[in-house]
């Protein structure tokens, strides 16, 4: 029986260590993919998504539209997703589920809105109308850049971070609990040390600052010292 019982602890500890490594790996991947995804989206939406030319009286006028001109949704959702990624570590239990879901939805929204904006030319037509002064100014030679697809990749990375948070987030450390414990211990130790220093300073009249305080009060510190020696 003793020989049969020996393998059981090893069989029990191996899955636990493997699960712990998987949780740490999921945390690292979520942080990296979320931060990188938000950065890609914010970069992509500031770049040109579509170009074209508007006809004017003396020729053509080139026009271009950034991602934010075409749709402001990816950039806004990237900020929301980045905030949700940070908030995952500041909440526990139900709050973590809600924030993780918001992170995943932000990534999905970026993918859809970027896909729709990849072939949109309404912003170019609006700019052409402003340039020519005509309400229905046509835009010609429309060309699209790869930046909408870069924004889509960023959205997919944020979506991945949200899915990992939903699946493994309950095992990740919570920022609030860790810092409250550390802060409470640090404050108590600092307070105890400060009280000890104040108590030591008040109880030692031979300290230079205590001598100066006695002189300020009009007392003779030498008499106090002589009285203690007697």
PDB file of C-alpha atoms in Angstrom:
ATOM      1  CA  UNK A   1       0.000   0.000   0.000  1.00  0.00           C
ATOM      2  CA  UNK A   2       2.851   2.376   0.820  1.00  0.00           C
ATOM      3  CA  UNK A   3       4.437   1.731  -2.588  1.00  0.00           C
ATOM      4  CA  UNK A   4       1.127   2.431  -4.333  1.00  0.00           C
ATOM      5  CA  UNK A   5       0.686   5.653  -2.393  1.00  0.00           C
ATOM      6  CA  UNK A   6       4.049   7.127  -3.466  1.00  0.00           C
ATOM      7  CA  UNK A   7       3.092   8.130  -7.064  1.00  0.00           C
ATOM      8  CA  UNK A   8      -0.077   9.910  -5.929  1.00  0.00           C
ATOM      9  CA  UNK A   9       1.582  13.124  -4.686  1.00  0.00           C
ATOM     10  CA  UNK A  10       3.592  13.389  -7.908  1.00  0.00           C
ATOM     11  CA  UNK A  11       0.476  12.880 -10.026  1.00  0.00           C
ATOM     12  CA  UNK A  12      -1.252  15.541  -7.939  1.00  0.00           C
ATOM     13  CA  UNK A  13       1.512  18.179  -8.093  1.00  0.00           C
ATOM     14  CA  UNK A  14       2.334  17.947 -11.781  1.00  0.00           C
ATOM     15  CA  UNK A  15      -1.073  19.221 -13.064  1.00  0.00           C
ATOM     16  CA  UNK A  16      -0.990  22.003 -10.452  1.00  0.00           C
ATOM     17  CA  UNK A  17       2.390  23.286 -11.624  1.00  0.00           C
ATOM     18  CA  UNK A  18       1.281  23.017 -15.241  1.00  0.00           C
ATOM     19  CA  UNK A  19      -1.908  24.946 -14.494  1.00  0.00           C
ATOM     20  CA  UNK A  20       0.071  27.672 -12.717  1.00  0.00           C
ATOM     21  CA  UNK A  21       2.358  28.038 -15.732  1.00  0.00           C
ATOM     22  CA  UNK A  22      -0.655  28.233 -18.009  1.00  0.00           C
ATOM     23  CA  UNK A  23      -2.184  31.001 -15.908  1.00  0.00           C
ATOM     24  CA  UNK A  24       1.026  33.018 -15.912  1.00  0.00           C
ATOM     25  CA  UNK A  25       1.350  32.506 -19.657  1.00  0.00           C
ATOM     26  CA  UNK A  26      -2.234  33.631 -20.253  1.00  0.00           C
ATOM     27  CA  UNK A  27      -1.611  36.754 -18.161  1.00  0.00           C
ATOM     28  CA  UNK A  28       1.492  37.673 -20.138  1.00  0.00           C
ATOM     29  CA  UNK A  29      -0.168  37.050 -23.499  1.00  0.00           C
ATOM     30  CA  UNK A  30      -3.239  39.091 -22.509  1.00  0.00           C
ATOM     31  CA  UNK A  31      -1.174  42.056 -21.360  1.00  0.00           C
ATOM     32  CA  UNK A  32       1.037  42.008 -24.442  1.00  0.00           C
ATOM     33  CA  UNK A  33      -1.768  41.509 -26.963  1.00  0.00           C
ATOM     34  CA  UNK A  34      -4.015  44.101 -25.312  1.00  0.00           C
ATOM     35  CA  UNK A  35      -1.366  46.814 -25.131  1.00  0.00           C
ATOM     36  CA  UNK A  36      -0.067  46.082 -28.633  1.00  0.00           C
ATOM     37  CA  UNK A  37      -3.585  45.924 -30.062  1.00  0.00           C
ATOM     38  CA  UNK A  38      -4.590  49.302 -28.625  1.00  0.00           C
ATOM     39  CA  UNK A  39      -1.354  50.871 -29.878  1.00  0.00           C
ATOM     40  CA  UNK A  40      -1.902  49.508 -33.397  1.00  0.00           C
ATOM     41  CA  UNK A  41      -5.464  50.811 -33.539  1.00  0.00           C
ATOM     42  CA  UNK A  42      -4.511  54.290 -32.332  1.00  0.00           C
ATOM     43  CA  UNK A  43      -1.642  54.401 -34.813  1.00  0.00           C
ATOM     44  CA  UNK A  44      -3.730  53.137 -37.720  1.00  0.00           C
ATOM     45  CA  UNK A  45      -6.628  55.544 -37.168  1.00  0.00           C
ATOM     46  CA  UNK A  46      -4.251  58.515 -37.346  1.00  0.00           C
ATOM     47  CA  UNK A  47      -3.032  57.454 -40.806  1.00  0.00           C
ATOM     48  CA  UNK A  48      -4.580  57.861 -44.252  1.00  0.00           C
ATOM     49  CA  UNK A  49      -7.219  55.241 -45.088  1.00  0.00           C
ATOM     50  CA  UNK A  50      -8.494  56.580 -48.418  1.00  0.00           C
ATOM     51  CA  UNK A  51      -7.263  58.920 -51.152  1.00  0.00           C
ATOM     52  CA  UNK A  52      -8.933  60.437 -54.196  1.00  0.00           C
ATOM     53  CA  UNK A  53      -9.257  63.533 -56.361  1.00  0.00           C
ATOM     54  CA  UNK A  54     -12.006  66.124 -56.568  1.00  0.00           C
ATOM     55  CA  UNK A  55     -12.774  67.951 -59.822  1.00  0.00           C
ATOM     56  CA  UNK A  56     -12.459  71.748 -59.651  1.00  0.00           C
ATOM     57  CA  UNK A  57     -12.722  74.483 -62.283  1.00  0.00           C
ATOM     58  CA  UNK A  58      -9.036  74.434 -63.189  1.00  0.00           C
ATOM     59  CA  UNK A  59      -8.268  70.754 -62.760  1.00  0.00           C
ATOM     60  CA  UNK A  60      -8.297  68.299 -59.872  1.00  0.00           C
ATOM     61  CA  UNK A  61      -7.648  68.617 -56.183  1.00  0.00           C
ATOM     62  CA  UNK A  62      -6.216  65.640 -54.274  1.00  0.00           C
ATOM     63  CA  UNK A  63      -8.091  64.589 -51.149  1.00  0.00           C
ATOM     64  CA  UNK A  64      -7.296  62.144 -48.380  1.00  0.00           C
ATOM     65  CA  UNK A  65      -9.149  60.903 -45.294  1.00  0.00           C
ATOM     66  CA  UNK A  66      -7.657  59.526 -42.100  1.00  0.00           C
ATOM     67  CA  UNK A  67      -9.176  56.692 -40.164  1.00  0.00           C
ATOM     68  CA  UNK A  68     -10.618  59.145 -37.631  1.00  0.00           C
ATOM     69  CA  UNK A  69     -12.227  61.077 -40.502  1.00  0.00           C
ATOM     70  CA  UNK A  70     -13.935  57.951 -41.793  1.00  0.00           C
ATOM     71  CA  UNK A  71     -15.002  56.492 -38.462  1.00  0.00           C
ATOM     72  CA  UNK A  72     -14.112  57.550 -34.942  1.00  0.00           C
ATOM     73  CA  UNK A  73     -15.299  54.273 -33.453  1.00  0.00           C
ATOM     74  CA  UNK A  74     -12.053  52.212 -33.620  1.00  0.00           C
ATOM     75  CA  UNK A  75      -9.999  54.869 -31.861  1.00  0.00           C
ATOM     76  CA  UNK A  76     -12.605  55.361 -29.132  1.00  0.00           C
ATOM     77  CA  UNK A  77     -12.967  51.617 -28.591  1.00  0.00           C
ATOM     78  CA  UNK A  78      -9.173  51.248 -28.386  1.00  0.00           C
ATOM     79  CA  UNK A  79      -9.114  53.699 -25.474  1.00  0.00           C
ATOM     80  CA  UNK A  80     -12.008  51.853 -23.819  1.00  0.00           C
ATOM     81  CA  UNK A  81     -10.272  48.511 -24.336  1.00  0.00           C
ATOM     82  CA  UNK A  82      -7.010  49.764 -22.884  1.00  0.00           C
ATOM     83  CA  UNK A  83      -8.823  51.116 -19.830  1.00  0.00           C
ATOM     84  CA  UNK A  84     -10.651  47.797 -19.445  1.00  0.00           C
ATOM     85  CA  UNK A  85      -7.350  45.904 -19.646  1.00  0.00           C
ATOM     86  CA  UNK A  86      -6.023  47.903 -16.696  1.00  0.00           C
ATOM     87  CA  UNK A  87      -9.306  47.632 -14.801  1.00  0.00           C
ATOM     88  CA  UNK A  88      -9.208  43.832 -15.000  1.00  0.00           C
ATOM     89  CA  UNK A  89      -6.551  43.874 -12.278  1.00  0.00           C
ATOM     90  CA  UNK A  90      -8.359  46.428 -10.123  1.00  0.00           C
ATOM     91  CA  UNK A  91     -11.604  44.472  -9.631  1.00  0.00           C
ATOM     92  CA  UNK A  92     -12.555  41.009  -8.415  1.00  0.00           C
ATOM     93  CA  UNK A  93     -15.201  38.370  -9.110  1.00  0.00           C
ATOM     94  CA  UNK A  94     -18.235  39.757 -10.939  1.00  0.00           C
ATOM     95  CA  UNK A  95     -16.525  43.045 -11.735  1.00  0.00           C
ATOM     96  CA  UNK A  96     -13.705  41.197 -13.442  1.00  0.00           C
ATOM     97  CA  UNK A  97     -16.163  39.276 -15.613  1.00  0.00           C
ATOM     98  CA  UNK A  98     -17.870  42.522 -16.644  1.00  0.00           C
ATOM     99  CA  UNK A  99     -14.624  44.321 -17.449  1.00  0.00           C
ATOM    100  CA  UNK A 100     -13.270  41.312 -19.345  1.00  0.00           C
ATOM    101  CA  UNK A 101     -16.445  41.209 -21.418  1.00  0.00           C
ATOM    102  CA  UNK A 102     -16.093  44.924 -22.148  1.00  0.00           C
ATOM    103  CA  UNK A 103     -12.524  44.323 -23.303  1.00  0.00           C
ATOM    104  CA  UNK A 104     -13.616  41.551 -25.658  1.00  0.00           C
ATOM    105  CA  UNK A 105     -16.518  43.622 -27.016  1.00  0.00           C
ATOM    106  CA  UNK A 106     -14.187  46.570 -27.650  1.00  0.00           C
ATOM    107  CA  UNK A 107     -11.946  44.378 -29.771  1.00  0.00           C
ATOM    108  CA  UNK A 108     -14.893  42.951 -31.703  1.00  0.00           C
ATOM    109  CA  UNK A 109     -16.279  46.445 -32.301  1.00  0.00           C
ATOM    110  CA  UNK A 110     -12.932  47.614 -33.671  1.00  0.00           C
ATOM    111  CA  UNK A 111     -12.806  44.696 -36.101  1.00  0.00           C
ATOM    112  CA  UNK A 112     -16.302  45.369 -37.444  1.00  0.00           C
ATOM    113  CA  UNK A 113     -15.965  49.150 -37.689  1.00  0.00           C
ATOM    114  CA  UNK A 114     -12.548  48.904 -39.359  1.00  0.00           C
ATOM    115  CA  UNK A 115     -13.897  46.418 -41.871  1.00  0.00           C
ATOM    116  CA  UNK A 116     -16.771  48.745 -42.734  1.00  0.00           C
ATOM    117  CA  UNK A 117     -14.462  51.750 -43.004  1.00  0.00           C
ATOM    118  CA  UNK A 118     -11.983  49.984 -45.270  1.00  0.00           C
ATOM    119  CA  UNK A 119     -14.133  50.725 -48.336  1.00  0.00           C
ATOM    120  CA  UNK A 120     -15.963  53.857 -47.197  1.00  0.00           C
ATOM    121  CA  UNK A 121     -15.600  57.022 -49.272  1.00  0.00           C
ATOM    122  CA  UNK A 122     -18.187  59.238 -47.595  1.00  0.00           C
ATOM    123  CA  UNK A 123     -15.469  61.202 -45.811  1.00  0.00           C
ATOM    124  CA  UNK A 124     -13.669  61.817 -49.117  1.00  0.00           C
ATOM    125  CA  UNK A 125     -16.883  63.060 -50.724  1.00  0.00           C
ATOM    126  CA  UNK A 126     -17.525  65.391 -47.803  1.00  0.00           C
ATOM    127  CA  UNK A 127     -14.025  66.828 -48.071  1.00  0.00           C
ATOM    128  CA  UNK A 128     -14.417  67.209 -51.818  1.00  0.00           C
ATOM    129  CA  UNK A 129     -17.650  69.144 -51.297  1.00  0.00           C
ATOM    130  CA  UNK A 130     -15.920  71.455 -48.834  1.00  0.00           C
ATOM    131  CA  UNK A 131     -13.034  72.021 -51.242  1.00  0.00           C
ATOM    132  CA  UNK A 132     -15.177  72.757 -54.306  1.00  0.00           C
ATOM    133  CA  UNK A 133     -18.107  74.435 -52.579  1.00  0.00           C
ATOM    134  CA  UNK A 134     -20.542  72.051 -54.291  1.00  0.00           C
ATOM    135  CA  UNK A 135     -22.987  70.007 -52.250  1.00  0.00           C
ATOM    136  CA  UNK A 136     -22.676  66.906 -54.434  1.00  0.00           C
ATOM    137  CA  UNK A 137     -19.074  67.070 -55.549  1.00  0.00           C
ATOM    138  CA  UNK A 138     -17.885  63.746 -56.940  1.00  0.00           C
ATOM    139  CA  UNK A 139     -14.648  62.074 -55.902  1.00  0.00           C
ATOM    140  CA  UNK A 140     -12.554  60.235 -58.490  1.00  0.00           C
ATOM    141  CA  UNK A 141      -9.619  57.819 -58.519  1.00  0.00           C
ATOM    142  CA  UNK A 142     -10.387  56.510 -55.052  1.00  0.00           C
ATOM    143  CA  UNK A 143      -7.673  54.315 -53.537  1.00  0.00           C
ATOM    144  CA  UNK A 144      -7.504  52.662 -50.124  1.00  0.00           C
ATOM    145  CA  UNK A 145      -4.466  52.028 -47.949  1.00  0.00           C
ATOM    146  CA  UNK A 146      -3.691  48.978 -45.746  1.00  0.00           C
ATOM    147  CA  UNK A 147      -4.173  50.930 -42.503  1.00  0.00           C
ATOM    148  CA  UNK A 148      -7.775  49.761 -41.945  1.00  0.00           C
ATOM    149  CA  UNK A 149      -6.466  46.202 -41.904  1.00  0.00           C
ATOM    150  CA  UNK A 150      -3.817  47.173 -39.380  1.00  0.00           C
ATOM    151  CA  UNK A 151      -6.621  48.514 -37.177  1.00  0.00           C
ATOM    152  CA  UNK A 152      -8.447  45.204 -37.633  1.00  0.00           C
ATOM    153  CA  UNK A 153      -5.377  43.307 -36.432  1.00  0.00           C
ATOM    154  CA  UNK A 154      -5.257  45.546 -33.386  1.00  0.00           C
ATOM    155  CA  UNK A 155      -8.914  44.807 -32.729  1.00  0.00           C
ATOM    156  CA  UNK A 156      -8.278  41.079 -32.963  1.00  0.00           C
ATOM    157  CA  UNK A 157      -5.476  41.390 -30.414  1.00  0.00           C
ATOM    158  CA  UNK A 158      -7.779  43.232 -28.020  1.00  0.00           C
ATOM    159  CA  UNK A 159     -10.426  40.573 -28.601  1.00  0.00           C
ATOM    160  CA  UNK A 160      -7.858  37.881 -27.765  1.00  0.00           C
ATOM    161  CA  UNK A 161      -6.958  39.705 -24.550  1.00  0.00           C
ATOM    162  CA  UNK A 162     -10.636  39.836 -23.606  1.00  0.00           C
ATOM    163  CA  UNK A 163     -11.174  36.141 -24.297  1.00  0.00           C
ATOM    164  CA  UNK A 164      -8.128  35.250 -22.181  1.00  0.00           C
ATOM    165  CA  UNK A 165      -9.402  37.474 -19.379  1.00  0.00           C
ATOM    166  CA  UNK A 166     -12.789  35.760 -19.496  1.00  0.00           C
ATOM    167  CA  UNK A 167     -11.211  32.318 -19.447  1.00  0.00           C
ATOM    168  CA  UNK A 168      -8.331  32.810 -17.002  1.00  0.00           C
ATOM    169  CA  UNK A 169      -8.947  36.178 -15.352  1.00  0.00           C
ATOM    170  CA  UNK A 170     -10.357  34.668 -12.162  1.00  0.00           C
ATOM    171  CA  UNK A 171      -6.905  33.204 -11.461  1.00  0.00           C
ATOM    172  CA  UNK A 172      -4.984  36.445 -12.098  1.00  0.00           C
ATOM    173  CA  UNK A 173      -3.784  38.587  -9.175  1.00  0.00           C
ATOM    174  CA  UNK A 174      -5.867  41.572  -8.104  1.00  0.00           C
ATOM    175  CA  UNK A 175      -4.084  44.900  -7.903  1.00  0.00           C
ATOM    176  CA  UNK A 176      -6.315  46.318  -5.172  1.00  0.00           C
ATOM    177  CA  UNK A 177      -5.903  43.531  -2.631  1.00  0.00           C
ATOM    178  CA  UNK A 178      -2.152  43.303  -3.075  1.00  0.00           C
ATOM    179  CA  UNK A 179      -1.562  47.024  -2.694  1.00  0.00           C
ATOM    180  CA  UNK A 180      -3.948  47.405   0.206  1.00  0.00           C
ATOM    181  CA  UNK A 181      -2.075  44.711   2.137  1.00  0.00           C
ATOM    182  CA  UNK A 182       1.301  46.150   1.192  1.00  0.00           C
ATOM    183  CA  UNK A 183       0.162  49.686   1.902  1.00  0.00           C
ATOM    184  CA  UNK A 184      -1.374  48.757   5.233  1.00  0.00           C
ATOM    185  CA  UNK A 185       1.743  46.941   6.391  1.00  0.00           C
ATOM    186  CA  UNK A 186       4.010  49.696   5.190  1.00  0.00           C
ATOM    187  CA  UNK A 187       1.923  52.393   6.828  1.00  0.00           C
ATOM    188  CA  UNK A 188       1.822  50.538  10.118  1.00  0.00           C
ATOM    189  CA  UNK A 189       5.544  49.902  10.153  1.00  0.00           C
ATOM    190  CA  UNK A 190       6.303  53.479   9.183  1.00  0.00           C
ATOM    191  CA  UNK A 191       3.887  54.757  11.815  1.00  0.00           C
ATOM    192  CA  UNK A 192       5.443  52.544  14.475  1.00  0.00           C
ATOM    193  CA  UNK A 193       8.936  53.676  13.533  1.00  0.00           C
ATOM    194  CA  UNK A 194       7.834  57.314  13.533  1.00  0.00           C
ATOM    195  CA  UNK A 195       6.240  56.949  16.963  1.00  0.00           C
ATOM    196  CA  UNK A 196       9.376  55.228  18.233  1.00  0.00           C
ATOM    197  CA  UNK A 197      11.516  58.083  16.909  1.00  0.00           C
ATOM    198  CA  UNK A 198       9.234  60.691  18.442  1.00  0.00           C
ATOM    199  CA  UNK A 199       9.176  58.829  21.740  1.00  0.00           C
ATOM    200  CA  UNK A 200      12.956  58.442  21.729  1.00  0.00           C
ATOM    201  CA  UNK A 201      13.469  62.101  20.901  1.00  0.00           C
ATOM    202  CA  UNK A 202      11.072  63.294  23.606  1.00  0.00           C
ATOM    203  CA  UNK A 203      12.629  61.029  26.233  1.00  0.00           C
ATOM    204  CA  UNK A 204      16.260  62.018  25.570  1.00  0.00           C
ATOM    205  CA  UNK A 205      16.902  65.591  26.777  1.00  0.00           C
ATOM    206  CA  UNK A 206      20.593  65.274  25.900  1.00  0.00           C
ATOM    207  CA  UNK A 207      19.793  65.453  22.184  1.00  0.00           C
ATOM    208  CA  UNK A 208      20.939  68.767  20.614  1.00  0.00           C
ATOM    209  CA  UNK A 209      17.463  69.719  19.467  1.00  0.00           C
ATOM    210  CA  UNK A 210      16.115  69.192  23.002  1.00  0.00           C
ATOM    211  CA  UNK A 211      18.839  71.446  24.406  1.00  0.00           C
ATOM    212  CA  UNK A 212      17.938  74.195  21.957  1.00  0.00           C
ATOM    213  CA  UNK A 213      14.245  73.844  22.826  1.00  0.00           C
ATOM    214  CA  UNK A 214      15.122  74.206  26.541  1.00  0.00           C
ATOM    215  CA  UNK A 215      17.098  77.368  25.818  1.00  0.00           C
ATOM    216  CA  UNK A 216      14.184  78.755  23.823  1.00  0.00           C
ATOM    217  CA  UNK A 217      11.916  78.180  26.841  1.00  0.00           C
ATOM    218  CA  UNK A 218      14.380  80.064  29.067  1.00  0.00           C
ATOM    219  CA  UNK A 219      15.544  76.971  30.921  1.00  0.00           C
ATOM    220  CA  UNK A 220      19.113  76.089  31.808  1.00  0.00           C
ATOM    221  CA  UNK A 221      19.821  72.640  30.338  1.00  0.00           C
ATOM    222  CA  UNK A 222      22.939  72.274  32.530  1.00  0.00           C
ATOM    223  CA  UNK A 223      20.795  72.434  35.654  1.00  0.00           C
ATOM    224  CA  UNK A 224      18.505  69.743  34.261  1.00  0.00           C
ATOM    225  CA  UNK A 225      21.516  67.555  33.562  1.00  0.00           C
ATOM    226  CA  UNK A 226      22.947  68.146  37.040  1.00  0.00           C
ATOM    227  CA  UNK A 227      19.620  67.305  38.624  1.00  0.00           C
ATOM    228  CA  UNK A 228      19.475  63.998  36.778  1.00  0.00           C
ATOM    229  CA  UNK A 229      23.030  63.120  37.754  1.00  0.00           C
ATOM    230  CA  UNK A 230      22.260  63.837  41.419  1.00  0.00           C
TER     231      UNK A 230
END
